[in-house]
Tab-separated table of C-alpha atoms in Angstrom:
chain	number	residue	atom	x	y	z
A	869	UNK	CA	-0.087	0.015	0.062
A	870	UNK	CA	2.856	2.472	0.822
A	871	UNK	CA	4.414	1.964	-2.522
A	872	UNK	CA	1.063	2.542	-4.261
A	873	UNK	CA	0.639	5.625	-2.420
A	874	UNK	CA	4.024	6.955	-3.342
A	875	UNK	CA	3.593	5.744	-7.017
A	876	UNK	CA	0.336	7.532	-7.282
A	877	UNK	CA	1.637	10.824	-5.909
A	878	UNK	CA	4.497	10.746	-8.450
A	879	UNK	CA	2.097	10.144	-11.290
A	880	UNK	CA	0.003	12.872	-10.227
A	881	UNK	CA	2.848	15.281	-9.999
A	882	UNK	CA	3.872	14.026	-13.539
A	883	UNK	CA	0.500	14.962	-15.058
A	884	UNK	CA	0.575	18.368	-13.115
A	885	UNK	CA	3.942	19.349	-14.441
A	886	UNK	CA	2.870	18.383	-18.035
A	887	UNK	CA	-0.220	20.370	-17.565
A	888	UNK	CA	1.760	23.216	-16.465
A	889	UNK	CA	3.577	23.390	-19.590
A	890	UNK	CA	0.613	23.297	-21.881
A	891	UNK	CA	0.548	27.090	-22.156
A	892	UNK	CA	3.408	27.316	-24.885
A	893	UNK	CA	4.964	24.550	-26.799
A	894	UNK	CA	8.460	24.777	-25.828
A	895	UNK	CA	10.675	26.745	-23.525
A	896	UNK	CA	13.159	29.602	-24.510
A	897	UNK	CA	16.519	28.768	-26.046
A	898	UNK	CA	18.195	29.947	-22.781
A	899	UNK	CA	16.051	27.603	-20.577
A	900	UNK	CA	16.401	24.786	-22.925
A	901	UNK	CA	20.331	24.868	-23.015
A	902	UNK	CA	20.359	25.153	-19.090
A	903	UNK	CA	18.128	22.163	-18.698
A	904	UNK	CA	20.519	20.005	-21.330
A	905	UNK	CA	23.514	20.965	-19.334
A	906	UNK	CA	21.963	18.724	-16.650
A	907	UNK	CA	23.134	15.791	-18.719
A	908	UNK	CA	26.658	16.266	-17.080
A	909	UNK	CA	25.577	16.394	-13.619
A	910	UNK	CA	27.531	14.226	-11.216
A	911	UNK	CA	25.866	11.525	-9.638
A	912	UNK	CA	24.783	12.759	-6.289
A	913	UNK	CA	24.936	10.804	-3.064
A	914	UNK	CA	22.067	8.565	-2.176
A	915	UNK	CA	19.214	10.424	-0.241
A	916	UNK	CA	17.003	8.528	1.860
A	917	UNK	CA	13.055	8.616	1.173
A	918	UNK	CA	9.862	7.050	2.366
A	919	UNK	CA	9.423	3.211	1.722
A	920	UNK	CA	13.194	2.743	1.814
A	921	UNK	CA	14.212	0.044	4.274
A	922	UNK	CA	17.157	0.454	6.455
A	923	UNK	CA	19.469	-1.467	8.558
A	924	UNK	CA	20.720	0.232	11.592
A	925	UNK	CA	23.969	-1.085	13.351
A	926	UNK	CA	25.099	-0.092	16.509
A	927	UNK	CA	28.747	-1.202	17.354
A	928	UNK	CA	29.170	-3.428	20.334
A	929	UNK	CA	25.280	-3.066	20.988
A	930	UNK	CA	23.513	-5.872	18.652
A	931	UNK	CA	20.331	-5.453	20.836
A	932	UNK	CA	20.110	-2.051	19.651
A	933	UNK	CA	20.746	-2.727	15.731
A	934	UNK	CA	17.468	-2.892	13.850
A	935	UNK	CA	16.203	-3.291	10.433
A	936	UNK	CA	13.447	-0.595	9.915
A	937	UNK	CA	11.181	1.033	7.108
A	938	UNK	CA	11.063	4.711	6.424
A	939	UNK	CA	7.678	5.786	7.437
A	940	UNK	CA	5.477	7.881	4.991
A	941	UNK	CA	6.179	10.696	7.332
A	942	UNK	CA	9.804	10.405	6.686
A	943	UNK	CA	10.717	9.181	10.148
A	944	UNK	CA	12.037	5.919	11.533
A	945	UNK	CA	12.194	4.540	14.978
A	946	UNK	CA	15.362	3.488	16.722
A	947	UNK	CA	15.599	2.044	20.008
A	948	UNK	CA	16.518	4.342	22.868
A	949	UNK	CA	17.086	7.343	20.118
A	950	UNK	CA	13.225	7.289	19.537
A	951	UNK	CA	11.651	8.790	16.378
A	952	UNK	CA	14.417	10.062	13.990
A	953	UNK	CA	13.798	12.275	10.609
A	954	UNK	CA	15.522	10.022	7.997
A	955	UNK	CA	14.076	11.190	4.848
A	956	UNK	CA	16.358	13.599	2.761
A	957	UNK	CA	19.412	12.238	4.667
A	958	UNK	CA	22.430	10.666	3.467
A	959	UNK	CA	23.080	7.439	5.387
A	960	UNK	CA	26.312	9.094	6.922
A	961	UNK	CA	24.195	12.103	7.983
A	962	UNK	CA	21.342	9.833	9.455
A	963	UNK	CA	24.063	7.807	11.376
A	964	UNK	CA	25.508	10.879	12.885
A	965	UNK	CA	21.825	11.942	14.113
A	966	UNK	CA	21.305	8.438	15.691
A	967	UNK	CA	24.497	8.776	17.376
A	968	UNK	CA	23.639	11.905	18.717
A	969	UNK	CA	20.356	10.595	20.033
A	970	UNK	CA	22.005	7.472	21.665
A	971	UNK	CA	24.710	9.576	23.264
A	972	UNK	CA	22.828	9.910	26.609
A	973	UNK	CA	22.597	6.324	26.602
A	974	UNK	CA	25.681	4.942	25.441
A	975	UNK	CA	29.367	6.083	25.532
A	976	UNK	CA	30.698	7.245	22.382
A	977	UNK	CA	28.031	5.320	20.163
A	978	UNK	CA	29.030	4.298	16.745
A	979	UNK	CA	26.568	3.643	14.154
A	980	UNK	CA	26.281	2.526	10.575
A	981	UNK	CA	23.124	3.044	8.396
A	982	UNK	CA	22.798	0.815	5.375
A	983	UNK	CA	19.985	1.174	2.771
A	984	UNK	CA	18.701	-2.569	2.427
A	985	UNK	CA	15.797	-1.644	0.139
A	986	UNK	CA	15.531	1.601	-2.039
A	987	UNK	CA	11.844	1.840	-2.376
A	988	UNK	CA	11.893	5.336	-3.101
A	989	UNK	CA	14.422	5.250	-5.533
A	990	UNK	CA	12.499	2.851	-7.527
A	991	UNK	CA	9.849	5.491	-7.998
A	992	UNK	CA	12.067	8.871	-8.213
A	993	UNK	CA	14.991	7.090	-10.083
A	994	UNK	CA	12.921	6.625	-13.401
A	995	UNK	CA	12.024	8.190	-17.012
A	996	UNK	CA	8.705	8.092	-18.427
A	997	UNK	CA	7.219	8.043	-22.166
A	998	UNK	CA	3.692	8.919	-22.817
A	999	UNK	CA	1.401	9.477	-25.773
A	1000	UNK	CA	1.755	7.835	-29.279
A	1001	UNK	CA	4.106	4.904	-28.370
A	1002	UNK	CA	3.405	1.021	-28.598
A	1003	UNK	CA	3.605	0.725	-24.638
A	1004	UNK	CA	3.485	3.884	-22.748
A	1005	UNK	CA	5.810	3.266	-19.698
A	1006	UNK	CA	7.793	4.162	-16.635
A	1007	UNK	CA	11.257	2.859	-17.074
A	1008	UNK	CA	14.282	2.548	-14.489
A	1009	UNK	CA	16.980	5.163	-15.142
A	1010	UNK	CA	20.418	3.919	-16.104
A	1011	UNK	CA	23.287	6.136	-16.549
A	1012	UNK	CA	23.898	7.241	-20.153
A	1013	UNK	CA	20.365	6.592	-21.208
A	1014	UNK	CA	19.162	8.578	-24.170
A	1015	UNK	CA	15.679	9.659	-25.534
A	1016	UNK	CA	16.032	6.909	-28.329
A	1017	UNK	CA	16.831	4.198	-25.704
A	1018	UNK	CA	13.636	5.158	-23.817
A	1019	UNK	CA	11.288	5.344	-26.977
A	1020	UNK	CA	12.351	1.809	-28.190
A	1021	UNK	CA	12.004	0.505	-24.478
A	1022	UNK	CA	8.505	1.604	-25.044
A	1023	UNK	CA	8.200	-0.293	-28.297
A	1024	UNK	CA	8.768	2.420	-30.673
A	1025	UNK	CA	6.415	5.038	-32.392
A	1026	UNK	CA	2.997	3.672	-33.198
A	1027	UNK	CA	1.034	4.485	-36.501
A	1028	UNK	CA	-0.430	7.718	-35.512
A	1029	UNK	CA	2.551	9.158	-33.846
A	1030	UNK	CA	3.784	12.688	-34.746
A	1031	UNK	CA	7.419	11.886	-33.947
A	1032	UNK	CA	8.690	15.332	-35.012
A	1033	UNK	CA	6.831	17.350	-32.680
A	1034	UNK	CA	7.835	15.397	-29.455
A	1035	UNK	CA	8.746	16.923	-26.404
A	1036	UNK	CA	11.126	16.238	-23.279
A	1037	UNK	CA	9.894	17.744	-19.945
A	1038	UNK	CA	12.807	18.202	-17.425
A	1039	UNK	CA	12.794	19.982	-14.115
A	1040	UNK	CA	15.033	22.840	-13.526
A	1041	UNK	CA	15.133	24.907	-10.453
A	1042	UNK	CA	11.738	24.113	-9.301
A	1043	UNK	CA	10.094	24.600	-12.726
A	1044	UNK	CA	9.604	22.413	-15.966
A	1045	UNK	CA	11.374	23.264	-19.223
A	1046	UNK	CA	9.894	21.892	-22.449
A	1047	UNK	CA	12.496	20.729	-24.892
A	1048	UNK	CA	11.569	19.642	-28.667
A	1049	UNK	CA	12.515	16.363	-29.677
A	1050	UNK	CA	12.417	15.146	-33.435
A	1051	UNK	CA	11.912	11.366	-33.084
A	1052	UNK	CA	11.381	10.749	-36.763
A	1053	UNK	CA	14.718	12.135	-37.428
A	1054	UNK	CA	16.343	10.112	-34.806
A	1055	UNK	CA	14.670	6.864	-35.640
A	1056	UNK	CA	14.461	7.112	-39.360
A	1057	UNK	CA	17.152	9.481	-40.594
A	1058	UNK	CA	19.854	8.845	-38.096
A	1059	UNK	CA	19.936	12.637	-37.140
A	1060	UNK	CA	20.651	12.204	-33.303
A	1061	UNK	CA	20.867	16.018	-32.794
A	1062	UNK	CA	17.928	15.584	-30.295
A	1063	UNK	CA	18.838	12.167	-28.987
A	1064	UNK	CA	19.717	13.817	-25.483
A	1065	UNK	CA	21.029	11.912	-22.689
A	1066	UNK	CA	18.179	11.897	-19.968
A	1067	UNK	CA	18.219	12.460	-16.302
A	1068	UNK	CA	16.197	10.882	-13.524
A	1069	UNK	CA	12.520	12.323	-13.719
A	1070	UNK	CA	12.479	13.250	-17.324
A	1071	UNK	CA	9.255	12.716	-19.199
A	1072	UNK	CA	8.743	12.309	-23.068
A	1073	UNK	CA	5.488	12.946	-24.677
A	1074	UNK	CA	4.574	12.154	-28.214
A	1075	UNK	CA	1.644	13.579	-29.768
A	1076	UNK	CA	-0.435	11.943	-32.578
A	1077	UNK	CA	-0.772	13.459	-35.939
A	1078	UNK	CA	-3.745	15.411	-36.806
A	1079	UNK	CA	-5.421	14.244	-39.960
């Protein structure tokens, strides 16, 4: 049920983002260029999120070492330390917070946090393709993934697709940038000028032709 709730929330966010872009077809050249520069962003350190499962190891205190889920409110329950806010923290930072909570009860506590199940990552670290493809889908993100990879992973364009009017939506500074794609050129002509590398959270939409 927790994953269904997270997934439904993300899908709702996706449709809201797309709806917010409907006022104009594409963003300005400046915004598009800045958004495409996100392709070269370094991989960020993993941030814990709701539905992750964590293994908390307290050195020399096996009775305090537990495996716990991150609740929808972003918190976890740790023996003696009580409820601790985990969402948005790196494992190292969360370990430091737990050590601070245990310091009253244990002399110089040493804590390790291991992410054993990346439930939040499963939903947030994805790319999506909608519209006139054979199988609209939400696909796990992989380093180096491109527009063509995702479209082919969705079974390719269907017979009604207007491939040269496709759009890539990407978040930038809290807003959404609409980037033009020419899928007909990519798939049929070998022109890969718009075969951009993707980043997690990207959405590709392909409209149907108007007859």
